């Protein structure tokens, strides 16, 4: 009897916490997050706090749980306050769990848990995301915490952008009448406006050279969206108004566009040129033409000759970090086509996702295309970037079927856009690694060892210690395994077949190459064995060149060129006793193309794009300083986006001078003025180097872009600055050496540019293909004397204001001059379709 009683006590003691865990509902836990402050105790650390409140009737237990969350900030202190512990799991995933001193949280009780992380925390993008709880007795299940609030960040750091600062930035912008603005965008080589208009109606006939039937079908489809009917092609005109597409001798992408009152003629030598001529014809159409069904569209009489400055005009789109649907990709391709961009760099694989189905390797998408709670990554990847515990319900999960990708390729081909796939490697490869580990284990259970080893990417005995830039500990391929190269060839072969089926051209495959961390391969027996056997390999660093030499051979055997990030053209060496990266001449003669992103002011590699071009590498300028479109518009707590590489509004891509960007480098990553001394001793671009600059790329990394609204907020209107600089020749101010004249010319050109955006392009985007939700800039405003004055970055947008503390809406008073009313003046900028910007306020006391 005594023995039975003892067991009963033990069982009850064990069951009580389990009962509490099972009974507590995650919906009853309110979690608030707040920033305590930056530069904690004089360090470069920020301090933040979770406030946990039990709003339910049952106690939140003292033990037996962990709250998982994603953080873009590296959390440095494991022991938080209130007896809690914050621990790094992998990547950006952390968990908060109770230590021995943590107390039960009773009904209505709160606990505040503070912790520290690296660097300044400026905006809400740095706040934790994707919170979920895991109970110890069911460690494979995560339950989302729905009641999570990020409290407003206030006075985060010095230098926050204010309405007054925006007012000063806008002060040089003149309001230019719409009829005085060029109607073609991007800026053409030659544009001459005539008098009168061509009346585009349903009666118009399209006459086209047989070489341009694809382009004609595209034009007919676009006109059908305006007029609701298919326009006849190559039908006898008989004095009917006509659009003519004719083949003539011109450059590859050149075109002539002639609009008279009777006829529109697009002349080109190739389909590329004809297609860009069609886009300029669309530019000539008023924005209202894209708003619903039309009976007549007035096209301005004009004569245009045009051709691009660069043949490579690209947008890099990251769909690995957060998946974007096929339909979203179509919308992006439509934008690119309108603005004459011809390359979509498709970043479909990374640590956090593999997004294209490879039918012979289904695990790549079955495992690598899904994110959710996992302890071992055997069935899915872990939660990243706020994707939460449940796979398939967030943009962290998803992939393009083979047929989806072929459809994307065909859609791009019809718009004269080449899609370049990127297979990130040898770093940034965790999704592929874990997918192939899952394949290995599945086949080993069936006793199929040879097949299991065929595409394995990891060394199971690797004890290397490293941490990637994104905090992954196991994301690098074992480049000494022959199966790595079988895997790459298999994936490349299947991609090539998709392109062939789509009828799309494929000239190059991007093979990644960035951010392979120090320490990789050092603890891998397979890699060390290769180093011992291969006399051409002197140390672990040489495995990098070994990998790319073999991959390049595979790609060249397919008749393709290898592209990659700039590290592919760099070599590690010793300089003054320290490890350094120098330009590697090994691949310069291999016709490799490098996408060079690192020109960050103050990091020491400001001239890297020019050094690589001067050394003979083909270079796509992809500068973080000017073209990283996912970076926050400016330094403000309510502006989303990373800021490690600086802040980017549309002026950054606009004032980028491709062959001399030192000249217009104005800000460092912290938003401070650049010291010109930074560029002393830096290599300048030689004439030979200029011949190796093949183009310009804008980059949209998607770590924090989970929805389409967020995507187009970050993409637009910044993309238009990239498009302008990629297509148009250098403006006159680019070569001006006299400082005062430079400023005068620049201010005049900037005024004309932003007027074109505000009065022509943004209204067009309000309606084009259902409308794009671009970012509307906040108003600039300041108090001068006894009145508040305001301005806007894009003339043509409307400022409305209130004086009674309410939020301005489309019915509020329009700003037309100094506001003399007293009190808090709240201002908001509106688009033509009634969307509004963030509200700013200025006190007029």
mmCIF file with all atom_site columns, C-alpha atoms in Angstrom, residues 683-771:
data_model
loop_
_atom_site.group_PDB
_atom_site.id
_atom_site.type_symbol
_atom_site.label_atom_id
_atom_site.label_alt_id
_atom_site.label_comp_id
_atom_site.label_asym_id
_atom_site.label_entity_id
_atom_site.label_seq_id
_atom_site.pdbx_PDB_ins_code
_atom_site.Cartn_x
_atom_site.Cartn_y
_atom_site.Cartn_z
_atom_site.occupancy
_atom_site.B_iso_or_equiv
_atom_site.pdbx_formal_charge
_atom_site.auth_seq_id
_atom_site.auth_comp_id
_atom_site.auth_asym_id
_atom_site.auth_atom_id
_atom_site.pdbx_PDB_model_num
ATOM 1  C CA . UNK A 1 683 ? 41.027 52.384 -58.790 1.00 0.00 ? 683 UNK A CA 1
ATOM 2  C CA . UNK A 1 684 ? 39.165 54.253 -61.473 1.00 0.00 ? 684 UNK A CA 1
ATOM 3  C CA . UNK A 1 685 ? 37.500 52.562 -64.409 1.00 0.00 ? 685 UNK A CA 1
ATOM 4  C CA . UNK A 1 686 ? 39.777 52.303 -67.442 1.00 0.00 ? 686 UNK A CA 1
ATOM 5  C CA . UNK A 1 687 ? 38.564 52.439 -71.031 1.00 0.00 ? 687 UNK A CA 1
ATOM 6  C CA . UNK A 1 688 ? 39.151 48.696 -71.196 1.00 0.00 ? 688 UNK A CA 1
ATOM 7  C CA . UNK A 1 689 ? 37.186 48.287 -67.988 1.00 0.00 ? 689 UNK A CA 1
ATOM 8  C CA . UNK A 1 690 ? 34.307 50.293 -69.470 1.00 0.00 ? 690 UNK A CA 1
ATOM 9  C CA . UNK A 1 691 ? 34.052 47.741 -72.282 1.00 0.00 ? 691 UNK A CA 1
ATOM 10 C CA . UNK A 1 692 ? 33.470 45.057 -69.640 1.00 0.00 ? 692 UNK A CA 1
ATOM 11 C CA . UNK A 1 693 ? 30.563 46.804 -67.910 1.00 0.00 ? 693 UNK A CA 1
ATOM 12 C CA . UNK A 1 694 ? 27.677 44.920 -69.514 1.00 0.00 ? 694 UNK A CA 1
ATOM 13 C CA . UNK A 1 695 ? 24.826 46.493 -67.586 1.00 0.00 ? 695 UNK A CA 1
ATOM 14 C CA . UNK A 1 696 ? 23.039 47.545 -64.429 1.00 0.00 ? 696 UNK A CA 1
ATOM 15 C CA . UNK A 1 697 ? 20.867 45.611 -62.027 1.00 0.00 ? 697 UNK A CA 1
ATOM 16 C CA . UNK A 1 698 ? 18.373 46.537 -59.336 1.00 0.00 ? 698 UNK A CA 1
ATOM 17 C CA . UNK A 1 699 ? 18.058 43.989 -56.541 1.00 0.00 ? 699 UNK A CA 1
ATOM 18 C CA . UNK A 1 700 ? 15.013 43.125 -54.464 1.00 0.00 ? 700 UNK A CA 1
ATOM 19 C CA . UNK A 1 701 ? 15.921 40.758 -51.651 1.00 0.00 ? 701 UNK A CA 1
ATOM 20 C CA . UNK A 1 702 ? 12.818 39.329 -50.010 1.00 0.00 ? 702 UNK A CA 1
ATOM 21 C CA . UNK A 1 703 ? 13.740 38.527 -46.415 1.00 0.00 ? 703 UNK A CA 1
ATOM 22 C CA . UNK A 1 704 ? 11.158 41.021 -45.140 1.00 0.00 ? 704 UNK A CA 1
ATOM 23 C CA . UNK A 1 705 ? 8.799  41.114 -48.119 1.00 0.00 ? 705 UNK A CA 1
ATOM 24 C CA . UNK A 1 706 ? 6.017  38.693 -47.297 1.00 0.00 ? 706 UNK A CA 1
ATOM 25 C CA . UNK A 1 707 ? 3.097  40.172 -49.254 1.00 0.00 ? 707 UNK A CA 1
ATOM 26 C CA . UNK A 1 708 ? 2.537  41.727 -52.668 1.00 0.00 ? 708 UNK A CA 1
ATOM 27 C CA . UNK A 1 709 ? 1.743  45.071 -51.064 1.00 0.00 ? 709 UNK A CA 1
ATOM 28 C CA . UNK A 1 710 ? 5.135  45.025 -49.335 1.00 0.00 ? 710 UNK A CA 1
ATOM 29 C CA . UNK A 1 711 ? 6.818  43.985 -52.584 1.00 0.00 ? 711 UNK A CA 1
ATOM 30 C CA . UNK A 1 712 ? 5.485  46.850 -54.668 1.00 0.00 ? 712 UNK A CA 1
ATOM 31 C CA . UNK A 1 713 ? 6.011  49.326 -51.816 1.00 0.00 ? 713 UNK A CA 1
ATOM 32 C CA . UNK A 1 714 ? 9.732  48.565 -51.884 1.00 0.00 ? 714 UNK A CA 1
ATOM 33 C CA . UNK A 1 715 ? 10.011 48.100 -55.655 1.00 0.00 ? 715 UNK A CA 1
ATOM 34 C CA . UNK A 1 716 ? 8.145  51.193 -56.798 1.00 0.00 ? 716 UNK A CA 1
ATOM 35 C CA . UNK A 1 717 ? 8.982  53.853 -57.648 1.00 0.00 ? 717 UNK A CA 1
ATOM 36 C CA . UNK A 1 718 ? 12.681 53.022 -57.043 1.00 0.00 ? 718 UNK A CA 1
ATOM 37 C CA . UNK A 1 719 ? 12.702 50.616 -59.995 1.00 0.00 ? 719 UNK A CA 1
ATOM 38 C CA . UNK A 1 720 ? 12.120 53.561 -62.331 1.00 0.00 ? 720 UNK A CA 1
ATOM 39 C CA . UNK A 1 721 ? 15.417 55.108 -61.241 1.00 0.00 ? 721 UNK A CA 1
ATOM 40 C CA . UNK A 1 722 ? 17.214 51.874 -62.121 1.00 0.00 ? 722 UNK A CA 1
ATOM 41 C CA . UNK A 1 723 ? 15.419 51.668 -65.469 1.00 0.00 ? 723 UNK A CA 1
ATOM 42 C CA . UNK A 1 724 ? 16.381 55.245 -66.345 1.00 0.00 ? 724 UNK A CA 1
ATOM 43 C CA . UNK A 1 725 ? 20.042 54.735 -65.570 1.00 0.00 ? 725 UNK A CA 1
ATOM 44 C CA . UNK A 1 726 ? 20.217 51.376 -67.362 1.00 0.00 ? 726 UNK A CA 1
ATOM 45 C CA . UNK A 1 727 ? 18.587 52.647 -70.572 1.00 0.00 ? 727 UNK A CA 1
ATOM 46 C CA . UNK A 1 728 ? 19.440 56.331 -70.974 1.00 0.00 ? 728 UNK A CA 1
ATOM 47 C CA . UNK A 1 729 ? 22.807 57.887 -71.729 1.00 0.00 ? 729 UNK A CA 1
ATOM 48 C CA . UNK A 1 730 ? 24.570 59.840 -69.002 1.00 0.00 ? 730 UNK A CA 1
ATOM 49 C CA . UNK A 1 731 ? 22.868 63.207 -68.357 1.00 0.00 ? 731 UNK A CA 1
ATOM 50 C CA . UNK A 1 732 ? 24.860 66.391 -68.860 1.00 0.00 ? 732 UNK A CA 1
ATOM 51 C CA . UNK A 1 733 ? 25.530 66.825 -65.141 1.00 0.00 ? 733 UNK A CA 1
ATOM 52 C CA . UNK A 1 734 ? 27.382 63.499 -64.956 1.00 0.00 ? 734 UNK A CA 1
ATOM 53 C CA . UNK A 1 735 ? 30.400 64.963 -66.733 1.00 0.00 ? 735 UNK A CA 1
ATOM 54 C CA . UNK A 1 736 ? 30.257 68.456 -65.234 1.00 0.00 ? 736 UNK A CA 1
ATOM 55 C CA . UNK A 1 737 ? 33.384 69.262 -63.226 1.00 0.00 ? 737 UNK A CA 1
ATOM 56 C CA . UNK A 1 738 ? 32.463 72.710 -61.910 1.00 0.00 ? 738 UNK A CA 1
ATOM 57 C CA . UNK A 1 739 ? 30.581 72.191 -58.631 1.00 0.00 ? 739 UNK A CA 1
ATOM 58 C CA . UNK A 1 740 ? 28.091 75.036 -58.978 1.00 0.00 ? 740 UNK A CA 1
ATOM 59 C CA . UNK A 1 741 ? 27.218 74.132 -62.570 1.00 0.00 ? 741 UNK A CA 1
ATOM 60 C CA . UNK A 1 742 ? 26.944 70.488 -61.579 1.00 0.00 ? 742 UNK A CA 1
ATOM 61 C CA . UNK A 1 743 ? 24.368 71.348 -58.924 1.00 0.00 ? 743 UNK A CA 1
ATOM 62 C CA . UNK A 1 744 ? 22.378 73.567 -61.277 1.00 0.00 ? 744 UNK A CA 1
ATOM 63 C CA . UNK A 1 745 ? 22.257 70.907 -63.975 1.00 0.00 ? 745 UNK A CA 1
ATOM 64 C CA . UNK A 1 746 ? 21.529 68.116 -61.544 1.00 0.00 ? 746 UNK A CA 1
ATOM 65 C CA . UNK A 1 747 ? 18.707 70.017 -59.817 1.00 0.00 ? 747 UNK A CA 1
ATOM 66 C CA . UNK A 1 748 ? 17.103 70.824 -63.174 1.00 0.00 ? 748 UNK A CA 1
ATOM 67 C CA . UNK A 1 749 ? 17.324 67.217 -64.356 1.00 0.00 ? 749 UNK A CA 1
ATOM 68 C CA . UNK A 1 750 ? 16.060 65.859 -61.042 1.00 0.00 ? 750 UNK A CA 1
ATOM 69 C CA . UNK A 1 751 ? 13.104 68.257 -61.161 1.00 0.00 ? 751 UNK A CA 1
ATOM 70 C CA . UNK A 1 752 ? 12.190 67.127 -64.659 1.00 0.00 ? 752 UNK A CA 1
ATOM 71 C CA . UNK A 1 753 ? 12.556 63.475 -63.667 1.00 0.00 ? 753 UNK A CA 1
ATOM 72 C CA . UNK A 1 754 ? 10.364 63.587 -60.555 1.00 0.00 ? 754 UNK A CA 1
ATOM 73 C CA . UNK A 1 755 ? 7.758  65.635 -62.410 1.00 0.00 ? 755 UNK A CA 1
ATOM 74 C CA . UNK A 1 756 ? 7.614  62.927 -65.081 1.00 0.00 ? 756 UNK A CA 1
ATOM 75 C CA . UNK A 1 757 ? 7.223  60.304 -62.378 1.00 0.00 ? 757 UNK A CA 1
ATOM 76 C CA . UNK A 1 758 ? 4.557  62.189 -60.446 1.00 0.00 ? 758 UNK A CA 1
ATOM 77 C CA . UNK A 1 759 ? 2.518  63.441 -63.401 1.00 0.00 ? 759 UNK A CA 1
ATOM 78 C CA . UNK A 1 760 ? 2.828  60.583 -65.872 1.00 0.00 ? 760 UNK A CA 1
ATOM 79 C CA . UNK A 1 761 ? 4.227  57.334 -64.484 1.00 0.00 ? 761 UNK A CA 1
ATOM 80 C CA . UNK A 1 762 ? 2.579  57.094 -61.059 1.00 0.00 ? 762 UNK A CA 1
ATOM 81 C CA . UNK A 1 763 ? -0.899 57.891 -62.421 1.00 0.00 ? 763 UNK A CA 1
ATOM 82 C CA . UNK A 1 764 ? -0.289 55.244 -65.089 1.00 0.00 ? 764 UNK A CA 1
ATOM 83 C CA . UNK A 1 765 ? 0.708  52.733 -62.407 1.00 0.00 ? 765 UNK A CA 1
ATOM 84 C CA . UNK A 1 766 ? -2.497 53.523 -60.495 1.00 0.00 ? 766 UNK A CA 1
ATOM 85 C CA . UNK A 1 767 ? -4.438 51.840 -63.300 1.00 0.00 ? 767 UNK A CA 1
ATOM 86 C CA . UNK A 1 768 ? -2.088 49.604 -65.296 1.00 0.00 ? 768 UNK A CA 1
ATOM 87 C CA . UNK A 1 769 ? -3.164 45.952 -65.058 1.00 0.00 ? 769 UNK A CA 1
ATOM 88 C CA . UNK A 1 770 ? -5.368 46.627 -62.058 1.00 0.00 ? 770 UNK A CA 1
ATOM 89 C CA . UNK A 1 771 ? -2.969 49.076 -60.426 1.00 0.00 ? 771 UNK A CA 1
#
